[in-house]
Amino acid sequence: MSDCLFCKIAAGQIPCTEIFADDDFLAFGDIDPQAPTHILVIPRRHISGLSDLTTEDSLLAGKLLTRATQIAADEGLNSNGYRFVINNGQDGGQTVGHLHLHILGGRSLDWPPG
Ligand code: 5GP
Ligand code: ZN
């Protein structure tokens, strides 16, 4: 999608701190980190959010989760734990309309979220 911030990052048109890249996914540091480790993992293909996933996206959605667990392990987060967050829609706090998974770690995280 031409006017999508994360599509532009995936296309290299906007710089990011790249953590991981392959044909399906890009992971990069959040510009406004909420924890010592705060990484965003996005599919390269534009999907607006969780609500737009279809059964045809099942493999991609599964890969998103397993890829993110590998990145968390590579970042050294397994010993103390971490959290994945996918905000969806207005009430979910989604501010960028391209599916993304937050990896948060490196500090004790509060629960429940606000
Ligand atoms: P959301 O609120 O949609 O779940 O998460 C969007 C995230 O994208 C926020 O944590 C925000 O800090 C991050 N973000 C917004 N613009 C940029 C950007 O240009 N570069 C990077 N690396 N992160 C961004
Ligand atoms: Zn997009």
GROMACS .gro file of N, CA and C and ligand atoms in nm:
model
  367
    1MET      N    1   0.086  -0.119   0.000
    1MET     CA    2   0.000   0.000   0.000
    1MET      C    3   0.089   0.124   0.000
    2SER      N    4   0.069   0.215  -0.094
    2SER     CA    5   0.166   0.320  -0.120
    2SER      C    6   0.180   0.418  -0.004
    3ASP      N    7   0.072   0.441   0.072
    3ASP     CA    8   0.079   0.544   0.175
    3ASP      C    9   0.096   0.485   0.315
    4CYS      N   10   0.151   0.366   0.322
    4CYS     CA   11   0.163   0.299   0.451
    4CYS      C   12   0.307   0.313   0.503
    5LEU      N   13   0.319   0.363   0.626
    5LEU     CA   14   0.451   0.385   0.687
    5LEU      C   15   0.534   0.257   0.689
    6PHE      N   16   0.475   0.147   0.733
    6PHE     CA   17   0.555   0.025   0.747
    6PHE      C   18   0.583  -0.040   0.612
    7CYS      N   19   0.497  -0.020   0.512
    7CYS     CA   20   0.532  -0.064   0.376
    7CYS      C   21   0.654   0.013   0.326
    8LYS      N   22   0.659   0.142   0.359
    8LYS     CA   23   0.774   0.223   0.318
    8LYS      C   24   0.901   0.178   0.389
    9ILE      N   25   0.889   0.144   0.516
    9ILE     CA   26   1.006   0.091   0.588
    9ILE      C   27   1.048  -0.042   0.527
   10ALA      N   28   0.951  -0.130   0.498
   10ALA     CA   29   0.982  -0.260   0.439
   10ALA      C   30   1.049  -0.245   0.302
   11ALA      N   31   1.012  -0.139   0.230
   11ALA     CA   32   1.069  -0.115   0.097
   11ALA      C   33   1.202  -0.040   0.104
   12GLY      N   34   1.244  -0.002   0.223
   12GLY     CA   35   1.371   0.069   0.238
   12GLY      C   36   1.361   0.217   0.208
   13GLN      N   37   1.238   0.268   0.194
   13GLN     CA   38   1.220   0.410   0.161
   13GLN      C   39   1.232   0.499   0.284
   14ILE      N   40   1.209   0.438   0.402
   14ILE     CA   41   1.226   0.508   0.529
   14ILE      C   42   1.322   0.423   0.612
   15PRO      N   43   1.425   0.483   0.670
   15PRO     CA   44   1.526   0.403   0.741
   15PRO      C   45   1.471   0.344   0.871
   16CYS      N   46   1.532   0.235   0.911
   16CYS     CA   47   1.497   0.174   1.038
   16CYS      C   48   1.622   0.105   1.093
   17THR      N   49   1.616   0.069   1.220
   17THR     CA   50   1.723  -0.011   1.280
   17THR      C   51   1.687  -0.157   1.261
   18GLU      N   52   1.743  -0.215   1.155
   18GLU     CA   53   1.704  -0.352   1.118
   18GLU      C   54   1.761  -0.454   1.215
   19ILE      N   55   1.674  -0.544   1.258
   19ILE     CA   56   1.714  -0.653   1.348
   19ILE      C   57   1.717  -0.785   1.273
   20PHE      N   58   1.620  -0.803   1.184
   20PHE     CA   59   1.608  -0.928   1.108
   20PHE      C   60   1.534  -0.898   0.979
   21ALA      N   61   1.573  -0.969   0.873
   21ALA     CA   62   1.500  -0.954   0.746
   21ALA      C   63   1.505  -1.085   0.669
   22ASP      N   64   1.393  -1.125   0.613
   22ASP     CA   65   1.392  -1.232   0.512
   22ASP      C   66   1.283  -1.198   0.411
   23ASP      N   67   1.247  -1.294   0.327
   23ASP     CA   68   1.151  -1.263   0.221
   23ASP      C   69   1.013  -1.229   0.275
   24ASP      N   70   0.981  -1.283   0.392
   24ASP     CA   71   0.846  -1.267   0.447
   24ASP      C   72   0.833  -1.155   0.549
   25PHE      N   73   0.941  -1.134   0.627
   25PHE     CA   74   0.930  -1.046   0.745
   25PHE      C   75   1.047  -0.949   0.755
   26LEU      N   76   1.020  -0.840   0.824
   26LEU     CA   77   1.123  -0.745   0.864
   26LEU      C   78   1.103  -0.716   1.013
   27ALA      N   79   1.212  -0.714   1.087
   27ALA     CA   80   1.205  -0.676   1.228
   27ALA      C   81   1.300  -0.559   1.250
   28PHE      N   82   1.252  -0.460   1.326
   28PHE     CA   83   1.332  -0.339   1.347
   28PHE      C   84   1.297  -0.278   1.483
   29GLY      N   85   1.387  -0.196   1.532
   29GLY     CA   86   1.366  -0.133   1.661
   29GLY      C   87   1.254  -0.030   1.655
   30ASP      N   88   1.171  -0.029   1.760
   30ASP     CA   89   1.065   0.072   1.769
   30ASP      C   90   1.128   0.210   1.790
   31ILE      N   91   1.074   0.310   1.724
   31ILE     CA   92   1.130   0.445   1.731
   31ILE      C   93   1.110   0.508   1.869
   32ASP      N   94   1.014   0.456   1.945
   32ASP     CA   95   0.981   0.509   2.078
   32ASP      C   96   0.974   0.392   2.176
   33PRO      N   97   1.090   0.335   2.209
   33PRO     CA   98   1.090   0.209   2.284
   33PRO      C   99   1.028   0.222   2.422
   34GLN      N  100   0.945   0.123   2.455
   34GLN     CA  101   0.875   0.119   2.585
   34GLN      C  102   0.940   0.021   2.681
   35ALA      N  103   1.050  -0.037   2.642
   35ALA     CA  104   1.125  -0.132   2.724
   35ALA      C  105   1.267  -0.136   2.668
   36PRO      N  106   1.364  -0.187   2.745
   36PRO     CA  107   1.501  -0.193   2.694
   36PRO      C  108   1.510  -0.264   2.559
   37THR      N  109   1.432  -0.369   2.540
   37THR     CA  110   1.419  -0.429   2.407
   37THR      C  111   1.276  -0.405   2.360
   38HIS      N  112   1.262  -0.337   2.248
   38HIS     CA  113   1.130  -0.313   2.189
   38HIS      C  114   1.146  -0.321   2.037
   39ILE      N  115   1.105  -0.434   1.986
   39ILE     CA  116   1.124  -0.465   1.843
   39ILE      C  117   0.987  -0.484   1.780
   40LEU      N  118   0.973  -0.436   1.657
   40LEU     CA  119   0.851  -0.459   1.579
   40LEU      C  120   0.881  -0.561   1.470
   41VAL      N  121   0.794  -0.659   1.456
   41VAL     CA  122   0.807  -0.757   1.349
   41VAL      C  123   0.687  -0.740   1.257
   42ILE      N  124   0.714  -0.719   1.129
   42ILE     CA  125   0.605  -0.695   1.032
   42ILE      C  126   0.618  -0.793   0.915
   43PRO      N  127   0.503  -0.835   0.863
   43PRO     CA  128   0.507  -0.904   0.734
   43PRO      C  129   0.540  -0.802   0.626
   44ARG      N  130   0.616  -0.842   0.526
   44ARG     CA  131   0.646  -0.747   0.416
   44ARG      C  132   0.519  -0.712   0.339
   45ARG      N  133   0.432  -0.810   0.325
   45ARG     CA  134   0.306  -0.787   0.255
   45ARG      C  135   0.213  -0.702   0.341
   46HIS      N  136   0.147  -0.607   0.278
   46HIS     CA  137   0.058  -0.520   0.356
   46HIS      C  138  -0.067  -0.596   0.400
   47ILE      N  139  -0.083  -0.608   0.531
   47ILE     CA  140  -0.206  -0.656   0.594
   47ILE      C  141  -0.238  -0.550   0.698
   48SER      N  142  -0.359  -0.498   0.697
   48SER     CA  143  -0.388  -0.381   0.781
   48SER      C  144  -0.382  -0.411   0.930
   49GLY      N  145  -0.420  -0.533   0.966
   49GLY     CA  146  -0.418  -0.567   1.108
   49GLY      C  147  -0.473  -0.706   1.128
   50LEU      N  148  -0.484  -0.745   1.254
   50LEU     CA  149  -0.535  -0.879   1.285
   50LEU      C  150  -0.672  -0.904   1.221
   51SER      N  151  -0.756  -0.801   1.220
   51SER     CA  152  -0.893  -0.817   1.167
   51SER      C  153  -0.894  -0.854   1.020
   52ASP      N  154  -0.786  -0.826   0.950
   52ASP     CA  155  -0.782  -0.854   0.806
   52ASP      C  156  -0.715  -0.986   0.772
   53LEU      N  157  -0.672  -1.061   0.873
   53LEU     CA  158  -0.615  -1.193   0.845
   53LEU      C  159  -0.726  -1.286   0.797
   54THR      N  160  -0.695  -1.368   0.699
   54THR     CA  161  -0.788  -1.469   0.650
   54THR      C  162  -0.724  -1.606   0.670
   55THR      N  163  -0.801  -1.710   0.644
   55THR     CA  164  -0.745  -1.845   0.659
   55THR      C  165  -0.628  -1.866   0.564
   56GLU      N  166  -0.626  -1.795   0.452
   56GLU     CA  167  -0.512  -1.807   0.359
   56GLU      C  168  -0.383  -1.751   0.422
   57ASP      N  169  -0.397  -1.670   0.523
   57ASP     CA  170  -0.281  -1.611   0.589
   57ASP      C  171  -0.232  -1.696   0.707
   58SER      N  172  -0.291  -1.813   0.726
   58SER     CA  173  -0.259  -1.893   0.846
   58SER      C  174  -0.110  -1.927   0.855
   59LEU      N  175  -0.052  -1.966   0.743
   59LEU     CA  176   0.091  -2.001   0.746
   59LEU      C  177   0.175  -1.879   0.781
   60LEU      N  178   0.144  -1.766   0.719
   60LEU     CA  179   0.218  -1.642   0.748
   60LEU      C  180   0.202  -1.602   0.894
   61ALA      N  181   0.081  -1.614   0.945
   61ALA     CA  182   0.056  -1.576   1.085
   61ALA      C  183   0.134  -1.666   1.180
   62GLY      N  184   0.139  -1.795   1.149
   62GLY     CA  185   0.216  -1.887   1.231
   62GLY      C  186   0.365  -1.856   1.225
   63LYS      N  187   0.410  -1.826   1.103
   63LYS     CA  188   0.553  -1.791   1.087
   63LYS      C  189   0.588  -1.662   1.161
   64LEU      N  190   0.494  -1.568   1.164
   64LEU     CA  191   0.518  -1.443   1.237
   64LEU      C  192   0.547  -1.474   1.383
   65LEU      N  193   0.469  -1.563   1.441
   65LEU     CA  194   0.486  -1.597   1.581
   65LEU      C  195   0.619  -1.670   1.604
   66THR      N  196   0.648  -1.768   1.522
   66THR     CA  197   0.772  -1.846   1.544
   66THR      C  198   0.895  -1.761   1.511
   67ARG      N  199   0.885  -1.677   1.410
   67ARG     CA  200   0.998  -1.588   1.380
   67ARG      C  201   1.023  -1.495   1.498
   68ALA      N  202   0.917  -1.441   1.554
   68ALA     CA  203   0.932  -1.349   1.667
   68ALA      C  204   0.993  -1.421   1.788
   69THR      N  205   0.955  -1.547   1.811
   69THR     CA  206   1.015  -1.620   1.924
   69THR      C  207   1.165  -1.640   1.900
   70GLN      N  208   1.203  -1.662   1.775
   70GLN     CA  209   1.346  -1.678   1.746
   70GLN      C  210   1.421  -1.547   1.768
   71ILE      N  211   1.360  -1.437   1.727
   71ILE     CA  212   1.424  -1.306   1.748
   71ILE      C  213   1.437  -1.278   1.898
   72ALA      N  214   1.332  -1.308   1.974
   72ALA     CA  215   1.338  -1.288   2.120
   72ALA      C  216   1.452  -1.370   2.180
   73ALA      N  217   1.464  -1.494   2.136
   73ALA     CA  218   1.574  -1.579   2.187
   73ALA      C  219   1.708  -1.520   2.148
   74ASP      N  220   1.722  -1.476   2.023
   74ASP     CA  221   1.848  -1.417   1.977
   74ASP      C  222   1.883  -1.290   2.054
   75GLU      N  223   1.782  -1.220   2.101
   75GLU     CA  224   1.803  -1.097   2.177
   75GLU      C  225   1.832  -1.126   2.325
   76GLY      N  226   1.835  -1.255   2.360
   76GLY     CA  227   1.870  -1.293   2.497
   76GLY      C  228   1.756  -1.281   2.596
   77LEU      N  229   1.633  -1.285   2.545
   77LEU     CA  230   1.517  -1.260   2.632
   77LEU      C  231   1.459  -1.386   2.696
   78ASN      N  232   1.507  -1.503   2.658
   78ASN     CA  233   1.444  -1.625   2.709
   78ASN      C  234   1.462  -1.643   2.859
   79SER      N  235   1.576  -1.601   2.912
   79SER     CA  236   1.604  -1.629   3.053
   79SER      C  237   1.507  -1.554   3.144
   80ASN      N  238   1.478  -1.428   3.116
   80ASN     CA  239   1.390  -1.350   3.203
   80ASN      C  240   1.248  -1.335   3.149
   81GLY      N  241   1.226  -1.374   3.025
   81GLY     CA  242   1.093  -1.365   2.967
   81GLY      C  243   1.070  -1.237   2.890
   82TYR      N  244   0.957  -1.232   2.826
   82TYR     CA  245   0.924  -1.119   2.738
   82TYR      C  246   0.776  -1.121   2.709
   83ARG      N  247   0.731  -1.022   2.636
   83ARG     CA  248   0.588  -1.016   2.599
   83ARG      C  249   0.574  -0.982   2.451
   84PHE      N  250   0.479  -1.048   2.385
   84PHE     CA  251   0.438  -1.009   2.249
   84PHE      C  252   0.306  -0.933   2.261
   85VAL      N  253   0.294  -0.826   2.184
   85VAL     CA  254   0.170  -0.748   2.180
   85VAL      C  255   0.135  -0.722   2.034
   86ILE      N  256   0.008  -0.746   2.000
   86ILE     CA  257  -0.044  -0.701   1.870
   86ILE      C  258  -0.168  -0.618   1.898
   87ASN      N  259  -0.155  -0.488   1.884
   87ASN     CA  260  -0.270  -0.399   1.902
   87ASN      C  261  -0.355  -0.403   1.776
   88ASN      N  262  -0.485  -0.403   1.794
   88ASN     CA  263  -0.574  -0.408   1.677
   88ASN      C  264  -0.686  -0.306   1.690
   89GLY      N  265  -0.692  -0.217   1.594
   89GLY     CA  266  -0.802  -0.120   1.589
   89GLY      C  267  -0.790  -0.011   1.694
   90GLN      N  268  -0.889   0.076   1.695
   90GLN     CA  269  -0.885   0.196   1.779
   90GLN      C  270  -0.878   0.161   1.927
   91ASP      N  271  -0.969   0.078   1.974
   91ASP     CA  272  -0.969   0.046   2.117
   91ASP      C  273  -0.848  -0.038   2.155
   92GLY      N  274  -0.793  -0.110   2.060
   92GLY     CA  275  -0.672  -0.188   2.086
   92GLY      C  276  -0.546  -0.105   2.089
   93GLY      N  277  -0.558   0.023   2.052
   93GLY     CA  278  -0.442   0.111   2.056
   93GLY      C  279  -0.354   0.104   1.933
   94GLN      N  280  -0.406   0.050   1.823
   94GLN     CA  281  -0.326   0.042   1.700
   94GLN      C  282  -0.314   0.180   1.637
   95THR      N  283  -0.191   0.222   1.612
   95THR     CA  284  -0.168   0.354   1.553
   95THR      C  285  -0.110   0.346   1.412
   96VAL      N  286  -0.058   0.231   1.374
   96VAL     CA  287  -0.005   0.213   1.238
   96VAL      C  288  -0.083   0.097   1.173
   97GLY      N  289  -0.146   0.127   1.059
   97GLY     CA  290  -0.236   0.031   0.997
   97GLY      C  291  -0.169  -0.071   0.909
   98HIS      N  292  -0.066  -0.132   0.962
   98HIS     CA  293   0.005  -0.243   0.895
   98HIS      C  294   0.039  -0.340   1.007
   99LEU      N  295  -0.009  -0.463   0.996
   99LEU     CA  296   0.007  -0.562   1.103
   99LEU      C  297   0.151  -0.563   1.156
  100HIS      N  298   0.162  -0.557   1.288
  100HIS     CA  299   0.295  -0.562   1.349
  100HIS      C  300   0.285  -0.623   1.487
  101LEU      N  301   0.387  -0.697   1.521
  101LEU     CA  302   0.396  -0.762   1.652
  101LEU      C  303   0.507  -0.693   1.730
  102HIS      N  304   0.473  -0.648   1.850
  102HIS     CA  305   0.574  -0.587   1.938
  102HIS      C  306   0.641  -0.698   2.019
  103ILE      N  307   0.772  -0.696   2.025
  103ILE     CA  308   0.847  -0.778   2.121
  103ILE      C  309   0.898  -0.683   2.228
  104LEU      N  310   0.854  -0.707   2.352
  104LEU     CA  311   0.894  -0.620   2.463
  104LEU      C  312   0.968  -0.704   2.566
  105GLY      N  313   1.082  -0.658   2.609
  105GLY     CA  314   1.158  -0.733   2.710
  105GLY      C  315   1.268  -0.648   2.770
  106GLY      N  316   1.334  -0.706   2.868
  106GLY     CA  317   1.445  -0.637   2.933
  106GLY      C  318   1.406  -0.566   3.061
  107ARG      N  319   1.279  -0.572   3.097
  107ARG     CA  320   1.233  -0.521   3.227
  107ARG      C  321   1.107  -0.596   3.264
  108SER      N  322   1.069  -0.586   3.391
  108SER     CA  323   0.944  -0.647   3.435
  108SER      C  324   0.827  -0.563   3.382
  109LEU      N  325   0.732  -0.627   3.317
  109LEU     CA  326   0.621  -0.556   3.253
  109LEU      C  327   0.495  -0.565   3.339
  110ASP      N  328   0.423  -0.455   3.347
  110ASP     CA  329   0.301  -0.452   3.428
  110ASP      C  330   0.189  -0.533   3.362
  111TRP      N  331   0.098  -0.582   3.445
  111TRP     CA  332  -0.024  -0.645   3.398
  111TRP      C  333  -0.136  -0.613   3.495
  112PRO      N  334  -0.257  -0.582   3.454
  112PRO     CA  335  -0.300  -0.574   3.315
  112PRO      C  336  -0.254  -0.444   3.249
  113PRO      N  337  -0.256  -0.440   3.114
  113PRO     CA  338  -0.222  -0.317   3.043
  113PRO      C  339  -0.329  -0.211   3.069
  114GLY      N  340  -0.295  -0.087   3.049
  114GLY     CA  341  -0.387   0.023   3.075
  114GLY      C  342  -0.500   0.030   2.975
  1155GP     P1  343   0.084   0.040   1.751
  1155GP     O1  344   0.049   0.151   1.845
  1155GP     O2  345   0.018   0.058   1.616
  1155GP     O3  346   0.061  -0.097   1.807
  1155GP     O4  347   0.239   0.046   1.730
  1155GP     C1  348   0.301   0.130   1.640
  1155GP     C2  349   0.443   0.143   1.683
  1155GP     O5  350   0.518   0.194   1.576
  1155GP     C3  351   0.463   0.237   1.801
  1155GP     O6  352   0.523   0.167   1.910
  1155GP     C4  353   0.553   0.346   1.746
  1155GP     O7  354   0.649   0.393   1.838
  1155GP     C5  355   0.617   0.279   1.627
  1155GP     N1  356   0.655   0.368   1.518
  1155GP     C6  357   0.578   0.468   1.466
  1155GP     N2  358   0.644   0.528   1.365
  1155GP     C7  359   0.763   0.464   1.353
  1155GP     C8  360   0.875   0.480   1.266
  1155GP     O8  361   0.877   0.566   1.176
  1155GP     N3  362   0.981   0.398   1.283
  1155GP     C9  363   0.981   0.302   1.381
  1155GP     N4  364   1.091   0.225   1.391
  1155GP     N5  365   0.877   0.283   1.464
  1155GP    C10  366   0.770   0.363   1.451
  116ZN      ZN  367   0.167  -0.150   0.481
   0.00000   0.00000   0.00000
